[in-house]
């Protein structure tokens, strides 16, 4: 089996490729077919005199996105975008797209809703392929980094009995005689496995019934969440900067071609190396007020505030010690200043905003209990979680990074909807 990505190893050889017609140009006795097979693109040249009548006819009739196999000799060609071309010997159509119902996505501009309705076909475009390749590279970099840093993958459940990140964004599902919720985060379970294995992570789909229609929110997204026993919020800042830098540098190393397809300015990405700037929430509020934001101490940043802040720096910005009142129930208060929490958010540069959220978890049993009560969360369903504070409680910390937010930033996309093969959003459940 030969794939286009390996075509350079077959110069002078006769090979068979199996793919789809990306584009076609005709000129007299020549047919120029751009073949794509998922791994790349190559021009296949059909010369009337060099092939059977059937092959020439088939090449002439081939329509956009028709599937076929094509056999020919590979030739190096400096002018070709891929560096190679195929001189066709024979061509076998598999399924020819009818001329009555052509492939709906053409090089002309389509509206976003038209494309989203045809996401199952849109993913075949060069640009979408580049994004999905980069997403894959990011996911692989995430795993490589954590695996090589001594973390153990411990999968966490998707069906859960309770909220982790606030009760307003829960998806409820029937669970036999009870109700269950789709997980908002694997963190609480990570805290249990971290006490067993030291350094753990979970990586899977998470769900938020977000009623917001922004360019940063999906209702189903993938989150990677490391959790470390005996670690502090400062340790998490150090881990976040190494983690993000590793991922960005890996994408730069392995996905130049895809970044080029997206016309990504890679100079911005080259700057992503430790250390990252660190500011407290207090300092962030000062910066925002100086920039003209109306924000007051005590409020959470809006999307606009995050954009303002992240435009101030060329590297991801780490903001720590937010007011406890605007953060989740499990945040450890700062012992020096109990109204702020030992938490951090990492805001991606170029206006992208929050990609990571995390911090240190409440280690004390009684404090955690009172936080549960304050948040109106049932002691009963959190009993197991409270156990972790009864049996060898230690300071511990972790964070979560949303993969789609990271992909949107690294690819410099306008919206997270293009970062996942089939996005789920407030008004979109299909295809
Ligand atoms: O800040 P969040 O809500 O933190 C948590 O869930 C923690 N329990 C994680 C932890 O400490 N283990 O979410 C973490 C990240 C955000 O920074 C963002 O990147 C992403 O998850 N995220 C979303 N991505 C897309 N759509 C949404 N609706 C998202 N909500 C959060
Ligand atoms: Mg957050």
XYZ file of C-alpha atoms and ligand atoms in Angstrom:
463
model
C 0.000 0.000 0.000
C 1.446 3.361 -0.942
C 0.435 6.658 0.633
C 1.140 10.112 -0.741
C 3.068 11.151 2.368
C 5.694 8.472 1.530
C 5.750 9.151 -2.191
C 9.319 10.490 -2.082
C 10.553 6.941 -1.459
C 9.070 5.762 -4.750
C 10.654 8.024 -7.355
C 10.966 6.130 -10.637
C 8.664 3.371 -9.422
C 5.202 2.373 -10.501
C 2.751 2.736 -7.622
C -0.988 2.615 -7.062
C -2.687 5.327 -5.006
C -6.212 5.153 -3.658
C -7.952 8.402 -3.015
C -10.365 11.097 -4.029
C -10.328 13.801 -6.658
C -9.483 17.098 -5.005
C -9.338 19.123 -8.190
C -9.037 18.733 -11.944
C -7.774 20.765 -14.878
C -8.043 19.782 -18.529
C -6.024 21.015 -21.442
C -6.310 19.305 -24.849
C -4.817 15.851 -24.532
C -3.912 16.271 -20.874
C -5.872 15.829 -17.660
C -4.284 17.092 -14.450
C -5.807 15.439 -11.428
C -5.052 16.560 -7.889
C -5.366 13.367 -5.901
C -5.757 13.369 -2.141
C -5.604 10.253 -0.014
C -5.787 11.768 3.484
C -2.014 11.792 3.879
C -1.288 14.402 1.245
C -1.893 15.747 -2.231
C -0.208 14.944 -5.538
C -0.813 15.908 -9.131
C -1.409 12.949 -11.438
C -0.939 13.713 -15.128
C -3.001 11.745 -17.647
C -1.654 12.008 -21.194
C -4.071 10.751 -23.850
C -1.382 8.909 -25.785
C 0.069 7.241 -22.710
C -3.114 5.522 -21.446
C -5.991 3.355 -22.681
C -9.103 4.998 -24.036
C -11.044 3.889 -20.936
C -8.551 5.525 -18.599
C -8.592 8.794 -20.519
C -12.382 8.742 -20.600
C -12.507 7.977 -16.862
C -10.116 10.848 -16.093
C -12.276 13.165 -18.191
C -15.471 12.135 -16.393
C -14.054 12.193 -12.861
C -15.853 14.770 -10.702
C -14.809 16.577 -7.499
C -14.515 14.106 -4.551
C -15.071 11.004 -6.714
C -13.158 8.019 -5.374
C -10.722 6.078 -7.543
C -7.439 4.236 -7.697
C -4.702 5.408 -9.969
C -1.503 3.692 -11.035
C 1.468 5.519 -12.433
C 5.150 6.328 -12.252
C 6.429 8.823 -9.698
C 8.650 11.647 -10.874
C 10.376 14.320 -8.809
C 9.259 17.757 -9.935
C 10.621 20.891 -8.346
C 7.696 23.001 -9.538
C 5.102 20.740 -7.955
C 3.929 21.919 -4.514
C 4.523 18.440 -3.073
C 7.806 18.032 -4.966
C 6.481 15.044 -6.946
C 4.108 14.183 -9.729
C 2.634 10.985 -11.092
C 2.546 10.037 -14.758
C -0.621 7.994 -14.969
C -0.663 4.510 -16.502
C -4.193 3.501 -15.565
C -7.117 4.784 -13.542
C -10.047 2.932 -12.016
C -13.040 4.947 -10.733
C -14.672 3.520 -7.611
C -17.631 5.863 -7.135
C -18.127 8.836 -9.363
C -19.963 11.777 -7.804
C -22.975 12.500 -9.983
C -23.032 15.715 -11.995
C -26.639 16.248 -10.869
C -25.658 16.335 -7.221
C -22.145 17.707 -7.068
C -19.990 17.789 -3.936
C -21.543 20.739 -2.104
C -18.358 22.339 -0.836
C -16.591 24.218 -3.582
C -13.647 26.600 -3.452
C -16.061 29.551 -3.413
C -16.997 31.172 -0.103
C -19.742 29.431 1.837
C -21.537 30.719 4.929
C -20.512 29.175 8.220
C -23.924 27.541 8.849
C -23.852 25.958 5.381
C -20.433 24.499 6.183
C -21.363 23.412 9.705
C -24.434 21.583 8.357
C -22.072 19.717 6.050
C -19.304 19.210 8.587
C -19.102 15.506 7.603
C -17.965 16.630 4.136
C -16.243 19.861 5.128
C -13.609 17.910 7.085
C -12.182 16.836 3.708
C -10.966 20.328 2.872
C -7.278 21.150 3.041
C -7.718 23.665 5.808
C -9.845 21.407 7.998
C -7.399 18.583 7.469
C -4.555 20.839 8.618
C -6.463 21.766 11.791
C -7.254 18.142 12.619
C -3.631 17.146 12.042
C -2.503 19.862 14.457
C -5.153 18.814 16.973
C -3.775 15.290 16.780
C -0.231 16.556 17.293
C -1.333 18.558 20.341
C -3.060 15.522 21.847
C 0.016 13.399 21.230
C 2.295 16.057 22.707
C 0.069 16.255 25.795
C 0.368 12.516 26.327
C 4.084 12.372 25.576
C 4.830 15.225 27.947
C 2.872 13.805 30.876
C 3.922 10.197 30.303
C 7.588 11.206 30.164
C 7.196 13.410 33.223
C 6.153 10.496 35.428
C 2.366 10.880 35.255
C 0.036 7.874 35.115
C -3.129 8.057 33.036
C -6.125 7.258 35.237
C -9.392 7.527 33.328
C -12.266 9.140 35.182
C -15.989 8.447 34.741
C -18.220 10.316 32.323
C -21.407 9.438 34.201
C -21.188 11.081 37.590
C -23.481 11.619 40.575
C -22.512 15.252 41.260
C -21.313 18.610 39.978
C -17.641 19.599 39.948
C -17.765 23.022 38.322
C -21.053 24.530 39.468
C -24.584 23.265 39.142
C -25.694 25.624 36.392
C -23.928 23.849 33.531
C -24.840 20.221 34.245
C -26.294 17.898 31.651
C -28.637 15.539 33.386
C -29.192 12.009 32.114
C -31.451 9.260 33.368
C -29.557 6.496 35.126
C -31.953 3.630 35.847
C -33.868 4.735 38.946
C -31.571 7.700 39.594
C -30.315 10.779 37.827
C -26.740 11.141 36.703
C -24.781 14.012 35.183
C -22.298 14.071 32.343
C -18.939 14.964 33.826
C -17.781 18.591 33.875
C -14.250 17.593 34.919
C -12.431 14.492 36.134
C -10.679 16.464 38.851
C -12.394 15.064 41.931
C -11.527 11.531 40.871
C -7.996 12.625 39.973
C -7.594 13.752 43.578
C -8.333 10.186 44.690
C -5.946 8.547 42.212
C -3.234 11.171 42.918
C -3.244 9.970 46.533
C -2.680 6.464 45.160
C -0.186 7.124 42.360
C 1.325 10.530 43.107
C 1.133 12.128 39.654
C -1.888 11.309 37.534
C -3.896 12.696 34.660
C -7.201 12.098 32.995
C -7.944 13.000 29.421
C -11.385 12.707 27.987
C -14.583 14.400 26.922
C -16.200 16.786 29.376
C -19.600 18.427 29.185
C -20.979 21.819 30.087
C -24.519 22.900 29.396
C -23.169 26.342 28.498
C -25.950 28.607 27.386
C -23.310 30.981 26.041
C -22.810 31.406 22.353
C -19.208 32.560 22.272
C -16.196 31.638 20.183
C -14.679 29.861 23.189
C -17.482 27.600 24.368
C -18.512 24.126 23.357
C -20.974 21.944 25.248
C -18.720 18.912 24.731
C -14.977 19.412 24.819
C -11.847 17.441 25.597
C -9.911 18.275 28.684
C -6.571 17.005 29.941
C -6.218 17.261 33.702
C -2.995 16.532 35.585
C -3.152 16.259 39.379
C -0.161 16.044 41.704
C -0.023 15.047 45.368
C 2.004 17.390 47.602
C 2.087 20.060 44.863
C 1.288 23.744 45.400
C -0.175 26.366 43.108
C 3.384 27.555 42.391
C 4.262 24.029 41.241
C 1.260 24.169 38.899
C 2.501 27.411 37.375
C 5.847 25.800 36.720
C 4.171 22.685 35.283
C 1.805 24.742 33.076
C 4.617 26.718 31.490
C 6.680 23.623 30.731
C 3.593 21.782 29.482
C 2.345 24.509 27.139
C 5.834 25.278 25.833
C 6.461 21.618 25.055
C 3.194 21.329 23.135
C 3.754 24.469 21.077
C 7.357 23.569 20.257
C 6.268 20.054 19.222
C 3.664 21.455 16.835
C 6.281 23.815 15.371
C 8.645 20.910 14.890
C 6.189 18.435 13.355
C 3.436 20.439 11.683
C 5.158 23.190 9.682
C 3.259 22.248 6.541
C -0.132 22.425 8.256
C 0.751 25.716 9.983
C 1.646 27.053 6.549
C -1.677 25.874 5.108
C -3.368 27.881 7.873
C -1.046 30.852 7.218
C -0.182 30.851 10.910
C 2.435 33.409 11.932
C 4.869 30.988 13.554
C 7.134 33.741 14.943
C 4.473 34.264 17.637
C 4.604 30.574 18.544
C 8.401 30.448 18.645
C 8.288 32.836 21.622
C 6.391 30.297 23.720
C 9.121 29.130 26.102
C 9.370 29.272 29.901
C 9.166 31.392 31.958
C 5.694 32.891 31.444
C 4.662 36.155 33.093
C 2.829 35.719 36.415
C 0.492 38.289 37.883
C -2.020 38.192 40.695
C -5.716 38.816 40.134
C -5.226 42.166 41.920
C -2.603 43.221 39.406
C -4.787 42.012 36.540
C -7.630 44.218 37.786
C -5.279 47.211 37.880
C -4.135 46.568 34.310
C -7.718 46.192 33.121
C -8.896 49.366 34.835
C -5.972 51.264 33.300
C -7.014 49.913 29.899
C -10.483 51.317 30.439
C -12.363 48.215 31.563
C -15.237 48.793 33.984
C -14.292 45.705 35.975
C -14.253 45.937 39.784
C -12.341 43.789 42.265
C -14.435 40.722 42.991
C -15.887 40.141 39.530
C -14.844 37.416 37.175
C -13.187 38.406 33.911
C -15.449 38.533 30.913
C -14.246 37.316 27.522
C -13.383 40.903 26.650
C -11.257 41.353 29.796
C -9.346 38.157 29.066
C -8.735 39.297 25.514
C -7.446 42.664 26.776
C -5.107 40.997 29.268
C -3.773 38.374 26.924
C -3.009 41.000 24.285
C -0.677 42.716 26.775
C 1.888 39.888 26.684
C 3.464 37.783 23.905
C 3.503 34.710 26.095
C 0.743 32.952 27.951
C -0.118 34.946 31.054
C -0.547 33.201 34.389
C -3.049 34.925 36.660
C -3.160 33.604 40.213
C -5.110 34.190 43.435
C -8.608 35.071 42.258
C -11.276 35.887 44.831
C -12.547 32.617 46.324
C -16.115 33.803 45.876
C -15.923 33.513 42.072
C -14.179 30.138 42.011
C -15.252 26.531 42.549
C -15.943 25.093 46.015
C -12.743 23.032 46.183
C -10.225 25.900 45.946
C -7.741 26.217 48.820
C -7.822 29.685 50.378
C -4.539 31.575 50.556
C -3.427 31.183 54.207
C -2.125 34.770 54.151
C -5.327 36.234 52.728
C -8.371 34.042 53.006
C -10.541 36.005 50.555
C -8.385 34.831 47.634
C -7.822 31.275 46.454
C -4.579 29.502 45.566
C -5.699 29.114 41.980
C -4.374 29.932 38.563
C -5.683 30.560 35.087
C -3.418 30.611 32.078
C -4.503 33.055 29.387
C -3.178 32.366 25.897
C -1.697 35.328 24.017
C -2.969 37.030 20.842
C -6.269 37.643 22.587
C -7.220 33.985 23.062
C -7.813 34.051 26.794
C -8.152 31.179 29.251
C -6.758 27.836 28.152
C -5.920 26.425 31.575
C -7.723 26.622 34.903
C -6.576 25.000 38.114
C -4.931 25.403 41.482
C -4.509 23.992 44.936
C -7.351 21.997 46.495
C -8.781 22.388 49.968
C -6.946 19.840 52.097
C -8.768 20.377 55.404
C -11.858 18.257 56.035
C -13.934 20.745 58.018
C -13.188 23.624 55.705
C -14.181 21.539 52.700
C -17.383 20.535 54.441
C -18.339 24.151 55.061
C -17.508 25.031 51.430
C -19.827 22.251 50.236
C -22.591 23.644 52.421
C -22.014 27.201 51.197
C -22.286 26.000 47.591
C -25.445 24.047 48.351
C -23.779 20.754 47.458
C -24.919 17.566 49.136
C -22.620 16.168 51.820
C -23.907 12.741 50.993
C -22.799 12.548 47.361
C -19.440 14.044 48.303
C -18.836 11.642 51.148
C -16.222 9.705 49.233
C -14.492 12.979 48.325
C -14.465 14.061 51.961
C -12.823 10.717 52.805
C -9.725 11.919 50.947
C -9.406 14.596 53.705
C -9.760 11.990 56.460
C -7.216 9.438 55.349
C -3.839 11.057 54.875
C -4.859 14.440 53.488
C -2.000 16.354 51.848
C -1.699 19.611 49.915
C -2.321 18.796 46.274
C -2.903 20.656 43.052
C -3.811 20.222 39.440
C -5.226 21.930 36.409
C -7.289 21.341 33.313
C -6.497 22.418 29.773
C -9.244 22.478 27.164
C -7.872 20.939 23.990
C -10.125 22.944 21.690
C -9.036 26.250 23.237
C -5.401 25.217 22.772
C -6.023 24.202 19.154
C -7.871 27.457 18.414
C -4.954 29.487 19.742
C -2.130 27.454 18.179
C -3.914 27.407 14.793
C -5.084 31.013 15.311
C -8.718 30.267 14.507
C -11.637 32.621 15.063
C -13.793 30.051 16.792
C -13.465 26.715 18.614
C -16.058 25.127 16.316
C -13.368 24.219 13.773
C -11.047 22.587 16.315
C -12.974 19.346 16.810
C -14.271 17.030 14.091
C -17.925 17.323 15.164
C -18.547 20.279 17.491
C -21.406 20.317 19.961
C -22.714 23.781 20.775
C -25.816 25.471 22.105
C -27.578 25.317 18.751
C -25.753 22.407 17.173
C -26.106 18.705 17.741
C -25.824 17.558 14.093
C -24.213 16.124 12.073
O -11.524 26.318 34.362
P -12.253 25.023 34.273
O -13.717 25.022 34.435
O -11.541 24.069 35.353
C -11.912 22.817 35.686
O -12.783 22.160 35.164
C -11.011 22.198 36.724
N -11.773 21.188 37.432
C -9.799 21.623 36.041
C -8.813 21.033 37.018
O -8.284 21.775 37.828
N -8.540 19.748 36.928
O -11.931 24.321 32.875
C -10.614 24.057 32.516
C -10.382 24.393 31.060
C -10.578 25.861 30.727
O -9.434 26.601 31.024
C -10.832 25.794 29.236
O -9.625 25.620 28.509
C -11.631 24.526 29.104
O -11.340 23.724 30.231
N -13.060 24.778 29.048
C -13.788 24.807 27.921
N -13.446 24.625 26.639
C -14.414 24.693 25.706
N -15.712 24.918 25.990
C -16.113 25.117 27.268
N -17.387 25.306 27.540
C -15.115 25.052 28.305
N -15.162 25.184 29.644
C -13.896 25.017 30.083
Mg -11.886 28.309 34.380
